[in-house]
């Protein structure tokens, strides 16, 4: 089978090599899955760079989230077991962790449902306890993680403020349903949030960016508000001033979604049921901005790493062959 292999750490476009390798052999408790679609996540770039908290042995195949097909033909959602990741024709995954693919979503949308939306659901509901009528501010609202939080916030009845970088991303955020869109490149984020909230600030702030975005969050969070720290896509990890949290009465909440698999695994299928219900009634639908063939995976991972994409970019093995066949 074909699989992208990383033999040394570096930028995805430079270190991913397409190779012919044997199909992975499932270990105890694992299953072999045919990859129908593999969503690209920022951690895939970090894996290539050797900067992720998990460091699989070299060589490895990146790709941490897929829509796969079991040997008996079932469509499922899975997180492949590294080093046999999803940027390949076949992957392996923990049999107990497989989740059924929602009928309402196609393969690419299904591949993009799991990590981003579970992270959003746990962040907004399990951690921040977002309430109907509250104001939710989402940083990087047009990105893969942010767009999921926007949709989940709207589904929960919140007023959503989206912060983005550039007019193209502002348009995407508007189409996603943001009530207010702020372009951090041209607007004063702090002043714009205060104006949009009558000076009160946002009740919940969802931050997958860190760096300057966190500093803006601390200055725009409402009384008894909650800042949910999801990640540091900016590459800068802030140091919160705890005296500031004290005098303003707000909470700083960390969210490591993967930890629930160890500490409270029953919540993950429960969350998936909620997400499936939302997808069935059209309240959420992963924003897949681009679908690329397996052969084009490195360039696509690099674009995600560089922060120039909107929504999700999904690798679909055999896509070029299907497109050529349709054209013929």
PDB file of C-alpha atoms in Angstrom:
ATOM      1  CA  UNK A   1       0.000   0.000   0.000  1.00  0.00           C
ATOM      2  CA  UNK A   2       0.990   3.657  -0.288  1.00  0.00           C
ATOM      3  CA  UNK A   3       1.741   5.651   2.848  1.00  0.00           C
ATOM      4  CA  UNK A   4       3.443   8.921   3.684  1.00  0.00           C
ATOM      5  CA  UNK A   5       6.444   8.261   5.905  1.00  0.00           C
ATOM      6  CA  UNK A   6       8.441  10.667   8.073  1.00  0.00           C
ATOM      7  CA  UNK A   7      12.061   9.518   8.513  1.00  0.00           C
ATOM      8  CA  UNK A   8      13.377  12.732  10.085  1.00  0.00           C
ATOM      9  CA  UNK A   9      11.745  15.691  11.781  1.00  0.00           C
ATOM     10  CA  UNK A  10      11.147  18.938   9.936  1.00  0.00           C
ATOM     11  CA  UNK A  11       8.559  20.852   7.944  1.00  0.00           C
ATOM     12  CA  UNK A  12       5.827  18.555   6.547  1.00  0.00           C
ATOM     13  CA  UNK A  13       6.428  19.516   2.922  1.00  0.00           C
ATOM     14  CA  UNK A  14      10.104  18.578   3.299  1.00  0.00           C
ATOM     15  CA  UNK A  15      10.061  15.399   5.393  1.00  0.00           C
ATOM     16  CA  UNK A  16       6.963  13.483   4.240  1.00  0.00           C
ATOM     17  CA  UNK A  17       7.860  10.804   1.658  1.00  0.00           C
ATOM     18  CA  UNK A  18       5.366   8.684  -0.268  1.00  0.00           C
ATOM     19  CA  UNK A  19       6.462   5.054  -0.062  1.00  0.00           C
ATOM     20  CA  UNK A  20       5.187   1.603  -0.888  1.00  0.00           C
ATOM     21  CA  UNK A  21       4.949  -0.265   2.418  1.00  0.00           C
ATOM     22  CA  UNK A  22       3.253  -3.372   3.768  1.00  0.00           C
ATOM     23  CA  UNK A  23      -0.185  -3.021   5.286  1.00  0.00           C
ATOM     24  CA  UNK A  24       0.103  -2.573   9.045  1.00  0.00           C
ATOM     25  CA  UNK A  25      -0.628  -5.622  11.158  1.00  0.00           C
ATOM     26  CA  UNK A  26      -3.213  -4.919  13.893  1.00  0.00           C
ATOM     27  CA  UNK A  27      -1.994  -5.619  17.397  1.00  0.00           C
ATOM     28  CA  UNK A  28      -4.087  -7.034  20.207  1.00  0.00           C
ATOM     29  CA  UNK A  29      -7.372  -5.148  20.451  1.00  0.00           C
ATOM     30  CA  UNK A  30      -6.752  -3.309  17.167  1.00  0.00           C
ATOM     31  CA  UNK A  31      -8.458  -3.441  13.769  1.00  0.00           C
ATOM     32  CA  UNK A  32      -7.257  -2.755  10.233  1.00  0.00           C
ATOM     33  CA  UNK A  33      -9.168   0.060   8.539  1.00  0.00           C
ATOM     34  CA  UNK A  34      -9.294   1.175   4.924  1.00  0.00           C
ATOM     35  CA  UNK A  35      -8.853   4.941   4.962  1.00  0.00           C
ATOM     36  CA  UNK A  36     -11.799   6.641   3.261  1.00  0.00           C
ATOM     37  CA  UNK A  37     -10.741  10.159   4.340  1.00  0.00           C
ATOM     38  CA  UNK A  38      -8.150  11.622   6.721  1.00  0.00           C
ATOM     39  CA  UNK A  39      -8.628  15.051   8.244  1.00  0.00           C
ATOM     40  CA  UNK A  40      -5.517  17.213   8.633  1.00  0.00           C
ATOM     41  CA  UNK A  41      -4.995  18.576  12.137  1.00  0.00           C
ATOM     42  CA  UNK A  42      -2.370  20.992  13.426  1.00  0.00           C
ATOM     43  CA  UNK A  43      -0.901  18.157  15.558  1.00  0.00           C
ATOM     44  CA  UNK A  44       0.017  16.394  12.299  1.00  0.00           C
ATOM     45  CA  UNK A  45       2.391  19.261  11.534  1.00  0.00           C
ATOM     46  CA  UNK A  46       3.738  19.161  15.089  1.00  0.00           C
ATOM     47  CA  UNK A  47       4.324  15.414  14.731  1.00  0.00           C
ATOM     48  CA  UNK A  48       6.366  16.023  11.595  1.00  0.00           C
ATOM     49  CA  UNK A  49       8.368  18.673  13.408  1.00  0.00           C
ATOM     50  CA  UNK A  50       8.905  16.481  16.452  1.00  0.00           C
ATOM     51  CA  UNK A  51       7.130  19.056  18.624  1.00  0.00           C
ATOM     52  CA  UNK A  52       4.017  17.125  19.647  1.00  0.00           C
ATOM     53  CA  UNK A  53       3.571  15.652  23.133  1.00  0.00           C
ATOM     54  CA  UNK A  54       3.489  12.204  21.517  1.00  0.00           C
ATOM     55  CA  UNK A  55       6.658  11.319  19.600  1.00  0.00           C
ATOM     56  CA  UNK A  56       6.249   8.071  17.634  1.00  0.00           C
ATOM     57  CA  UNK A  57       9.385   6.213  16.577  1.00  0.00           C
ATOM     58  CA  UNK A  58      10.781   7.050  13.155  1.00  0.00           C
ATOM     59  CA  UNK A  59       9.687   6.334  10.525  1.00  0.00           C
ATOM     60  CA  UNK A  60       5.983   6.956  11.104  1.00  0.00           C
ATOM     61  CA  UNK A  61       2.901   7.929   9.135  1.00  0.00           C
ATOM     62  CA  UNK A  62       1.084  11.053  10.384  1.00  0.00           C
ATOM     63  CA  UNK A  63      -2.684  11.472  10.292  1.00  0.00           C
ATOM     64  CA  UNK A  64      -4.502  11.388  13.629  1.00  0.00           C
ATOM     65  CA  UNK A  65      -8.159  11.447  12.541  1.00  0.00           C
ATOM     66  CA  UNK A  66      -9.921   9.400   9.871  1.00  0.00           C
ATOM     67  CA  UNK A  67     -13.150   8.115   8.474  1.00  0.00           C
ATOM     68  CA  UNK A  68     -12.350   4.463   7.879  1.00  0.00           C
ATOM     69  CA  UNK A  69     -14.012   1.306   6.651  1.00  0.00           C
ATOM     70  CA  UNK A  70     -13.941  -1.948   8.584  1.00  0.00           C
ATOM     71  CA  UNK A  71     -13.473  -5.328   6.928  1.00  0.00           C
ATOM     72  CA  UNK A  72     -17.236  -5.897   7.172  1.00  0.00           C
ATOM     73  CA  UNK A  73     -17.962  -2.590   5.398  1.00  0.00           C
ATOM     74  CA  UNK A  74     -18.932  -0.289   8.277  1.00  0.00           C
ATOM     75  CA  UNK A  75     -18.029   3.405   8.099  1.00  0.00           C
ATOM     76  CA  UNK A  76     -16.382   4.477  11.334  1.00  0.00           C
ATOM     77  CA  UNK A  77     -14.525   7.364  12.939  1.00  0.00           C
ATOM     78  CA  UNK A  78     -11.133   6.507  14.385  1.00  0.00           C
ATOM     79  CA  UNK A  79      -7.914   7.953  15.743  1.00  0.00           C
ATOM     80  CA  UNK A  80      -5.226   5.770  14.142  1.00  0.00           C
ATOM     81  CA  UNK A  81      -2.654   4.153  16.398  1.00  0.00           C
ATOM     82  CA  UNK A  82       0.709   5.710  15.583  1.00  0.00           C
ATOM     83  CA  UNK A  83       3.099   4.969  13.951  1.00  0.00           C
ATOM     84  CA  UNK A  84       0.437   3.798  11.467  1.00  0.00           C
ATOM     85  CA  UNK A  85      -1.391   7.088  10.900  1.00  0.00           C
ATOM     86  CA  UNK A  86      -4.107   8.057   8.467  1.00  0.00           C
ATOM     87  CA  UNK A  87      -2.145   9.510   5.533  1.00  0.00           C
ATOM     88  CA  UNK A  88      -2.081   6.089   3.919  1.00  0.00           C
ATOM     89  CA  UNK A  89      -4.393   3.644   2.222  1.00  0.00           C
ATOM     90  CA  UNK A  90      -4.784   1.612   5.420  1.00  0.00           C
ATOM     91  CA  UNK A  91      -4.380   2.343   9.135  1.00  0.00           C
ATOM     92  CA  UNK A  92      -4.920   0.556  12.432  1.00  0.00           C
ATOM     93  CA  UNK A  93      -6.954   1.726  15.413  1.00  0.00           C
ATOM     94  CA  UNK A  94      -8.205   0.613  18.821  1.00  0.00           C
ATOM     95  CA  UNK A  95     -11.313  -1.501  18.203  1.00  0.00           C
ATOM     96  CA  UNK A  96     -12.985  -0.306  21.421  1.00  0.00           C
ATOM     97  CA  UNK A  97     -12.639   3.364  20.450  1.00  0.00           C
ATOM     98  CA  UNK A  98     -14.337   3.166  17.044  1.00  0.00           C
ATOM     99  CA  UNK A  99     -17.369   5.407  16.652  1.00  0.00           C
ATOM    100  CA  UNK A 100     -20.107   5.028  14.008  1.00  0.00           C
ATOM    101  CA  UNK A 101     -19.984   7.535  11.170  1.00  0.00           C
ATOM    102  CA  UNK A 102     -23.076   9.791  11.097  1.00  0.00           C
ATOM    103  CA  UNK A 103     -25.351   9.117   8.129  1.00  0.00           C
ATOM    104  CA  UNK A 104     -25.815  12.865   7.672  1.00  0.00           C
ATOM    105  CA  UNK A 105     -22.145  13.450   6.787  1.00  0.00           C
ATOM    106  CA  UNK A 106     -20.003  12.279   3.876  1.00  0.00           C
ATOM    107  CA  UNK A 107     -16.569  10.726   4.361  1.00  0.00           C
ATOM    108  CA  UNK A 108     -14.602  13.980   4.413  1.00  0.00           C
ATOM    109  CA  UNK A 109     -17.051  15.667   6.781  1.00  0.00           C
ATOM    110  CA  UNK A 110     -17.055  12.600   9.010  1.00  0.00           C
ATOM    111  CA  UNK A 111     -13.246  12.607   9.156  1.00  0.00           C
ATOM    112  CA  UNK A 112     -13.408  16.214  10.382  1.00  0.00           C
ATOM    113  CA  UNK A 113     -16.063  15.640  13.052  1.00  0.00           C
ATOM    114  CA  UNK A 114     -14.180  13.941  15.829  1.00  0.00           C
ATOM    115  CA  UNK A 115     -11.258  15.863  17.362  1.00  0.00           C
ATOM    116  CA  UNK A 116     -12.337  19.446  16.654  1.00  0.00           C
ATOM    117  CA  UNK A 117     -15.977  18.978  17.589  1.00  0.00           C
ATOM    118  CA  UNK A 118     -15.308  16.802  20.611  1.00  0.00           C
ATOM    119  CA  UNK A 119     -12.806  19.406  21.784  1.00  0.00           C
ATOM    120  CA  UNK A 120     -15.401  22.123  21.230  1.00  0.00           C
ATOM    121  CA  UNK A 121     -18.169  20.221  23.009  1.00  0.00           C
ATOM    122  CA  UNK A 122     -16.002  19.361  26.018  1.00  0.00           C
ATOM    123  CA  UNK A 123     -14.616  22.900  26.172  1.00  0.00           C
ATOM    124  CA  UNK A 124     -17.940  24.699  25.934  1.00  0.00           C
ATOM    125  CA  UNK A 125     -20.176  22.287  27.829  1.00  0.00           C
ATOM    126  CA  UNK A 126     -18.105  20.067  30.133  1.00  0.00           C
ATOM    127  CA  UNK A 127     -15.646  22.776  31.165  1.00  0.00           C
ATOM    128  CA  UNK A 128     -17.173  26.244  30.629  1.00  0.00           C
ATOM    129  CA  UNK A 129     -20.836  25.250  31.062  1.00  0.00           C
ATOM    130  CA  UNK A 130     -21.933  27.625  28.317  1.00  0.00           C
ATOM    131  CA  UNK A 131     -25.527  28.769  28.794  1.00  0.00           C
ATOM    132  CA  UNK A 132     -28.160  29.864  26.302  1.00  0.00           C
ATOM    133  CA  UNK A 133     -28.054  33.631  25.867  1.00  0.00           C
ATOM    134  CA  UNK A 134     -24.422  34.001  26.939  1.00  0.00           C
ATOM    135  CA  UNK A 135     -21.792  35.614  24.735  1.00  0.00           C
ATOM    136  CA  UNK A 136     -19.094  33.318  23.354  1.00  0.00           C
ATOM    137  CA  UNK A 137     -15.918  34.716  21.814  1.00  0.00           C
ATOM    138  CA  UNK A 138     -13.975  32.358  19.535  1.00  0.00           C
ATOM    139  CA  UNK A 139     -10.424  33.095  18.437  1.00  0.00           C
ATOM    140  CA  UNK A 140      -9.420  31.820  14.968  1.00  0.00           C
ATOM    141  CA  UNK A 141     -13.121  31.417  14.262  1.00  0.00           C
ATOM    142  CA  UNK A 142     -12.614  30.485  10.594  1.00  0.00           C
ATOM    143  CA  UNK A 143     -10.116  27.708  11.330  1.00  0.00           C
ATOM    144  CA  UNK A 144     -10.796  24.027  11.858  1.00  0.00           C
ATOM    145  CA  UNK A 145     -11.019  24.148  15.656  1.00  0.00           C
ATOM    146  CA  UNK A 146     -12.624  27.583  15.794  1.00  0.00           C
ATOM    147  CA  UNK A 147     -15.296  26.869  13.176  1.00  0.00           C
ATOM    148  CA  UNK A 148     -16.452  23.853  15.210  1.00  0.00           C
ATOM    149  CA  UNK A 149     -16.734  26.004  18.339  1.00  0.00           C
ATOM    150  CA  UNK A 150     -18.724  28.642  16.443  1.00  0.00           C
ATOM    151  CA  UNK A 151     -21.269  26.077  15.250  1.00  0.00           C
ATOM    152  CA  UNK A 152     -21.528  24.451  18.669  1.00  0.00           C
ATOM    153  CA  UNK A 153     -21.951  27.842  20.324  1.00  0.00           C
ATOM    154  CA  UNK A 154     -24.761  28.783  17.966  1.00  0.00           C
ATOM    155  CA  UNK A 155     -26.396  25.375  18.506  1.00  0.00           C
ATOM    156  CA  UNK A 156     -26.318  26.071  22.261  1.00  0.00           C
ATOM    157  CA  UNK A 157     -28.119  29.383  21.798  1.00  0.00           C
ATOM    158  CA  UNK A 158     -25.120  31.630  22.491  1.00  0.00           C
ATOM    159  CA  UNK A 159     -24.315  34.961  20.850  1.00  0.00           C
ATOM    160  CA  UNK A 160     -21.031  34.333  19.050  1.00  0.00           C
ATOM    161  CA  UNK A 161     -18.219  36.797  18.385  1.00  0.00           C
ATOM    162  CA  UNK A 162     -15.592  35.486  15.970  1.00  0.00           C
ATOM    163  CA  UNK A 163     -12.049  36.845  15.799  1.00  0.00           C
ATOM    164  CA  UNK A 164     -10.213  36.138  12.534  1.00  0.00           C
ATOM    165  CA  UNK A 165      -7.186  37.276  10.559  1.00  0.00           C
ATOM    166  CA  UNK A 166      -8.058  38.848   7.212  1.00  0.00           C
ATOM    167  CA  UNK A 167     -11.121  39.630   5.072  1.00  0.00           C
ATOM    168  CA  UNK A 168     -11.367  36.159   3.500  1.00  0.00           C
ATOM    169  CA  UNK A 169     -11.540  34.539   6.924  1.00  0.00           C
ATOM    170  CA  UNK A 170     -13.996  37.208   8.067  1.00  0.00           C
ATOM    171  CA  UNK A 171     -16.332  36.191   5.251  1.00  0.00           C
ATOM    172  CA  UNK A 172     -16.080  32.532   6.297  1.00  0.00           C
ATOM    173  CA  UNK A 173     -16.862  33.439   9.914  1.00  0.00           C
ATOM    174  CA  UNK A 174     -19.942  35.365   8.816  1.00  0.00           C
ATOM    175  CA  UNK A 175     -21.132  32.415   6.748  1.00  0.00           C
ATOM    176  CA  UNK A 176     -20.618  30.137   9.761  1.00  0.00           C
ATOM    177  CA  UNK A 177     -23.139  32.250  11.671  1.00  0.00           C
ATOM    178  CA  UNK A 178     -21.028  34.542  13.860  1.00  0.00           C
ATOM    179  CA  UNK A 179     -23.158  37.413  15.152  1.00  0.00           C
ATOM    180  CA  UNK A 180     -20.128  39.708  15.247  1.00  0.00           C
ATOM    181  CA  UNK A 181     -16.883  39.274  13.290  1.00  0.00           C
ATOM    182  CA  UNK A 182     -13.678  41.067  14.270  1.00  0.00           C
ATOM    183  CA  UNK A 183     -10.637  41.156  11.976  1.00  0.00           C
ATOM    184  CA  UNK A 184      -7.600  41.284  14.239  1.00  0.00           C
ATOM    185  CA  UNK A 185      -5.500  42.616  11.359  1.00  0.00           C
ATOM    186  CA  UNK A 186      -7.553  45.765  10.895  1.00  0.00           C
ATOM    187  CA  UNK A 187      -9.619  46.110  14.091  1.00  0.00           C
ATOM    188  CA  UNK A 188      -8.738  46.842  17.695  1.00  0.00           C
ATOM    189  CA  UNK A 189      -9.933  43.509  19.134  1.00  0.00           C
ATOM    190  CA  UNK A 190     -10.297  44.725  22.712  1.00  0.00           C
ATOM    191  CA  UNK A 191     -12.224  47.851  21.765  1.00  0.00           C
ATOM    192  CA  UNK A 192     -14.420  45.936  19.303  1.00  0.00           C
ATOM    193  CA  UNK A 193     -15.374  43.281  21.876  1.00  0.00           C
ATOM    194  CA  UNK A 194     -16.219  45.919  24.469  1.00  0.00           C
ATOM    195  CA  UNK A 195     -18.347  47.765  21.935  1.00  0.00           C
ATOM    196  CA  UNK A 196     -20.138  44.583  20.881  1.00  0.00           C
ATOM    197  CA  UNK A 197     -20.916  43.659  24.496  1.00  0.00           C
ATOM    198  CA  UNK A 198     -21.754  47.095  25.856  1.00  0.00           C
ATOM    199  CA  UNK A 199     -18.553  47.062  27.871  1.00  0.00           C
ATOM    200  CA  UNK A 200     -19.422  43.840  29.707  1.00  0.00           C
ATOM    201  CA  UNK A 201     -17.137  41.445  27.844  1.00  0.00           C
ATOM    202  CA  UNK A 202     -17.595  37.824  26.760  1.00  0.00           C
ATOM    203  CA  UNK A 203     -18.923  35.191  29.152  1.00  0.00           C
ATOM    204  CA  UNK A 204     -16.901  32.394  27.567  1.00  0.00           C
ATOM    205  CA  UNK A 205     -13.746  32.759  25.483  1.00  0.00           C
ATOM    206  CA  UNK A 206     -12.493  29.815  23.416  1.00  0.00           C
ATOM    207  CA  UNK A 207      -8.786  30.161  22.686  1.00  0.00           C
ATOM    208  CA  UNK A 208      -6.858  27.711  20.492  1.00  0.00           C
ATOM    209  CA  UNK A 209      -4.266  30.383  19.655  1.00  0.00           C
ATOM    210  CA  UNK A 210      -2.475  31.597  22.796  1.00  0.00           C
ATOM    211  CA  UNK A 211       0.048  34.423  22.590  1.00  0.00           C
ATOM    212  CA  UNK A 212      -1.509  37.825  21.916  1.00  0.00           C
ATOM    213  CA  UNK A 213      -4.965  36.222  21.658  1.00  0.00           C
ATOM    214  CA  UNK A 214      -4.803  35.211  25.302  1.00  0.00           C
ATOM    215  CA  UNK A 215      -3.821  38.736  26.358  1.00  0.00           C
ATOM    216  CA  UNK A 216      -6.873  40.021  24.480  1.00  0.00           C
ATOM    217  CA  UNK A 217      -9.006  37.388  26.193  1.00  0.00           C
ATOM    218  CA  UNK A 218      -7.937  38.513  29.666  1.00  0.00           C
ATOM    219  CA  UNK A 219      -8.898  42.083  28.832  1.00  0.00           C
ATOM    220  CA  UNK A 220     -12.282  41.220  27.323  1.00  0.00           C
ATOM    221  CA  UNK A 221     -13.616  38.464  29.605  1.00  0.00           C
ATOM    222  CA  UNK A 222     -16.762  39.327  31.552  1.00  0.00           C
ATOM    223  CA  UNK A 223     -17.303  39.222  35.306  1.00  0.00           C
ATOM    224  CA  UNK A 224     -17.380  35.542  36.280  1.00  0.00           C
ATOM    225  CA  UNK A 225     -16.399  34.694  32.707  1.00  0.00           C
ATOM    226  CA  UNK A 226     -14.450  31.619  31.630  1.00  0.00           C
ATOM    227  CA  UNK A 227     -11.408  31.486  29.366  1.00  0.00           C
ATOM    228  CA  UNK A 228     -10.975  28.014  27.863  1.00  0.00           C
ATOM    229  CA  UNK A 229      -7.365  27.364  26.855  1.00  0.00           C
ATOM    230  CA  UNK A 230      -7.417  24.844  24.008  1.00  0.00           C
ATOM    231  CA  UNK A 231      -4.014  25.190  22.356  1.00  0.00           C
ATOM    232  CA  UNK A 232      -1.209  27.439  21.192  1.00  0.00           C
ATOM    233  CA  UNK A 233      -1.373  27.613  17.410  1.00  0.00           C
ATOM    234  CA  UNK A 234       0.510  30.923  17.573  1.00  0.00           C
ATOM    235  CA  UNK A 235       3.502  29.049  18.948  1.00  0.00           C
ATOM    236  CA  UNK A 236       3.558  31.294  22.017  1.00  0.00           C
ATOM    237  CA  UNK A 237       2.476  29.986  25.427  1.00  0.00           C
ATOM    238  CA  UNK A 238       1.278  32.885  27.614  1.00  0.00           C
ATOM    239  CA  UNK A 239       1.908  33.290  31.336  1.00  0.00           C
ATOM    240  CA  UNK A 240      -1.395  34.368  32.920  1.00  0.00           C
ATOM    241  CA  UNK A 241      -1.335  37.060  35.588  1.00  0.00           C
ATOM    242  CA  UNK A 242      -3.252  35.320  38.354  1.00  0.00           C
ATOM    243  CA  UNK A 243      -3.702  38.570  40.274  1.00  0.00           C
ATOM    244  CA  UNK A 244      -5.648  39.814  37.260  1.00  0.00           C
ATOM    245  CA  UNK A 245      -7.931  36.770  37.376  1.00  0.00           C
ATOM    246  CA  UNK A 246      -8.448  37.463  41.063  1.00  0.00           C
ATOM    247  CA  UNK A 247      -9.438  41.121  40.765  1.00  0.00           C
ATOM    248  CA  UNK A 248     -11.736  40.502  37.770  1.00  0.00           C
ATOM    249  CA  UNK A 249     -13.358  37.284  39.062  1.00  0.00           C
ATOM    250  CA  UNK A 250     -12.833  35.116  35.987  1.00  0.00           C
ATOM    251  CA  UNK A 251     -11.720  31.516  35.519  1.00  0.00           C
ATOM    252  CA  UNK A 252      -8.928  30.112  33.359  1.00  0.00           C
ATOM    253  CA  UNK A 253      -9.774  26.583  32.258  1.00  0.00           C
ATOM    254  CA  UNK A 254      -7.446  24.152  30.526  1.00  0.00           C
ATOM    255  CA  UNK A 255      -8.790  21.577  28.114  1.00  0.00           C
ATOM    256  CA  UNK A 256      -6.847  18.476  27.120  1.00  0.00           C
ATOM    257  CA  UNK A 257      -9.521  16.490  25.310  1.00  0.00           C
ATOM    258  CA  UNK A 258      -7.382  13.377  24.933  1.00  0.00           C
ATOM    259  CA  UNK A 259      -7.151  13.036  28.714  1.00  0.00           C
ATOM    260  CA  UNK A 260     -10.828  12.087  28.901  1.00  0.00           C
ATOM    261  CA  UNK A 261     -10.000   8.790  27.163  1.00  0.00           C
ATOM    262  CA  UNK A 262      -7.988   7.925  30.275  1.00  0.00           C
ATOM    263  CA  UNK A 263      -9.916   9.662  33.064  1.00  0.00           C
ATOM    264  CA  UNK A 264     -13.558   9.477  31.966  1.00  0.00           C
ATOM    265  CA  UNK A 265     -13.819   7.515  28.691  1.00  0.00           C
ATOM    266  CA  UNK A 266     -17.610   7.115  28.887  1.00  0.00           C
ATOM    267  CA  UNK A 267     -18.006  10.802  28.088  1.00  0.00           C
ATOM    268  CA  UNK A 268     -16.512  10.399  24.599  1.00  0.00           C
ATOM    269  CA  UNK A 269     -19.300   8.181  23.126  1.00  0.00           C
ATOM    270  CA  UNK A 270     -21.825  10.333  25.007  1.00  0.00           C
ATOM    271  CA  UNK A 271     -20.420  13.405  23.278  1.00  0.00           C
ATOM    272  CA  UNK A 272     -20.463  11.588  19.919  1.00  0.00           C
ATOM    273  CA  UNK A 273     -24.162  10.857  20.361  1.00  0.00           C
ATOM    274  CA  UNK A 274     -24.805  14.557  20.956  1.00  0.00           C
ATOM    275  CA  UNK A 275     -22.739  15.523  17.904  1.00  0.00           C
ATOM    276  CA  UNK A 276     -24.518  12.938  15.747  1.00  0.00           C
ATOM    277  CA  UNK A 277     -27.888  14.350  16.807  1.00  0.00           C
ATOM    278  CA  UNK A 278     -26.747  17.895  15.988  1.00  0.00           C
ATOM    279  CA  UNK A 279     -25.456  16.769  12.586  1.00  0.00           C
ATOM    280  CA  UNK A 280     -28.723  14.959  11.831  1.00  0.00           C
ATOM    281  CA  UNK A 281     -30.720  18.150  12.316  1.00  0.00           C
ATOM    282  CA  UNK A 282     -28.208  20.287  10.441  1.00  0.00           C
ATOM    283  CA  UNK A 283     -27.067  22.290  13.460  1.00  0.00           C
ATOM    284  CA  UNK A 284     -23.431  21.372  12.827  1.00  0.00           C
ATOM    285  CA  UNK A 285     -21.612  20.445   9.621  1.00  0.00           C
ATOM    286  CA  UNK A 286     -17.815  20.400   9.397  1.00  0.00           C
ATOM    287  CA  UNK A 287     -16.545  23.127   7.112  1.00  0.00           C
ATOM    288  CA  UNK A 288     -14.413  21.216   4.600  1.00  0.00           C
ATOM    289  CA  UNK A 289     -12.734  23.914   2.531  1.00  0.00           C
ATOM    290  CA  UNK A 290     -10.588  21.557   0.463  1.00  0.00           C
ATOM    291  CA  UNK A 291     -10.336  17.862  -0.373  1.00  0.00           C
ATOM    292  CA  UNK A 292      -7.010  16.634  -1.715  1.00  0.00           C
ATOM    293  CA  UNK A 293      -5.726  13.341  -3.039  1.00  0.00           C
ATOM    294  CA  UNK A 294      -3.281  11.250  -1.016  1.00  0.00           C
ATOM    295  CA  UNK A 295      -0.520  12.317  -3.417  1.00  0.00           C
ATOM    296  CA  UNK A 296      -1.018  15.969  -2.401  1.00  0.00           C
ATOM    297  CA  UNK A 297      -0.960  15.435   1.377  1.00  0.00           C
ATOM    298  CA  UNK A 298       2.408  17.090   2.261  1.00  0.00           C
ATOM    299  CA  UNK A 299       1.539  20.430   0.670  1.00  0.00           C
ATOM    300  CA  UNK A 300      -1.855  20.357   2.349  1.00  0.00           C
ATOM    301  CA  UNK A 301      -0.364  19.593   5.782  1.00  0.00           C
ATOM    302  CA  UNK A 302       2.090  22.446   5.241  1.00  0.00           C
ATOM    303  CA  UNK A 303      -0.739  24.867   4.478  1.00  0.00           C
ATOM    304  CA  UNK A 304      -2.469  23.900   7.717  1.00  0.00           C
ATOM    305  CA  UNK A 305       0.843  24.309   9.549  1.00  0.00           C
ATOM    306  CA  UNK A 306       1.283  27.790   8.049  1.00  0.00           C
ATOM    307  CA  UNK A 307      -2.202  28.878   9.153  1.00  0.00           C
ATOM    308  CA  UNK A 308      -3.390  29.881   5.684  1.00  0.00           C
ATOM    309  CA  UNK A 309      -6.413  27.559   5.488  1.00  0.00           C
ATOM    310  CA  UNK A 310     -10.017  27.976   6.523  1.00  0.00           C
ATOM    311  CA  UNK A 311     -12.119  25.190   7.978  1.00  0.00           C
ATOM    312  CA  UNK A 312     -10.750  21.732   7.340  1.00  0.00           C
ATOM    313  CA  UNK A 313      -8.532  20.255   4.639  1.00  0.00           C
ATOM    314  CA  UNK A 314      -9.132  16.536   4.175  1.00  0.00           C
ATOM    315  CA  UNK A 315      -7.030  13.905   2.408  1.00  0.00           C
ATOM    316  CA  UNK A 316      -9.169  11.521   0.322  1.00  0.00           C
ATOM    317  CA  UNK A 317      -7.214   8.552  -1.088  1.00  0.00           C
ATOM    318  CA  UNK A 318      -8.074   7.937  -4.733  1.00  0.00           C
ATOM    319  CA  UNK A 319      -9.691  11.359  -5.176  1.00  0.00           C
ATOM    320  CA  UNK A 320      -7.765  12.159  -8.378  1.00  0.00           C
ATOM    321  CA  UNK A 321      -8.761   8.829  -9.914  1.00  0.00           C
ATOM    322  CA  UNK A 322     -12.412   9.473  -9.093  1.00  0.00           C
ATOM    323  CA  UNK A 323     -12.242  12.995 -10.518  1.00  0.00           C
ATOM    324  CA  UNK A 324     -10.576  11.777 -13.721  1.00  0.00           C
ATOM    325  CA  UNK A 325     -13.126   8.986 -14.027  1.00  0.00           C
ATOM    326  CA  UNK A 326     -16.011  11.414 -13.628  1.00  0.00           C
ATOM    327  CA  UNK A 327     -14.505  13.760 -16.212  1.00  0.00           C
ATOM    328  CA  UNK A 328     -14.138  10.900 -18.676  1.00  0.00           C
TER     329      UNK A 328
END
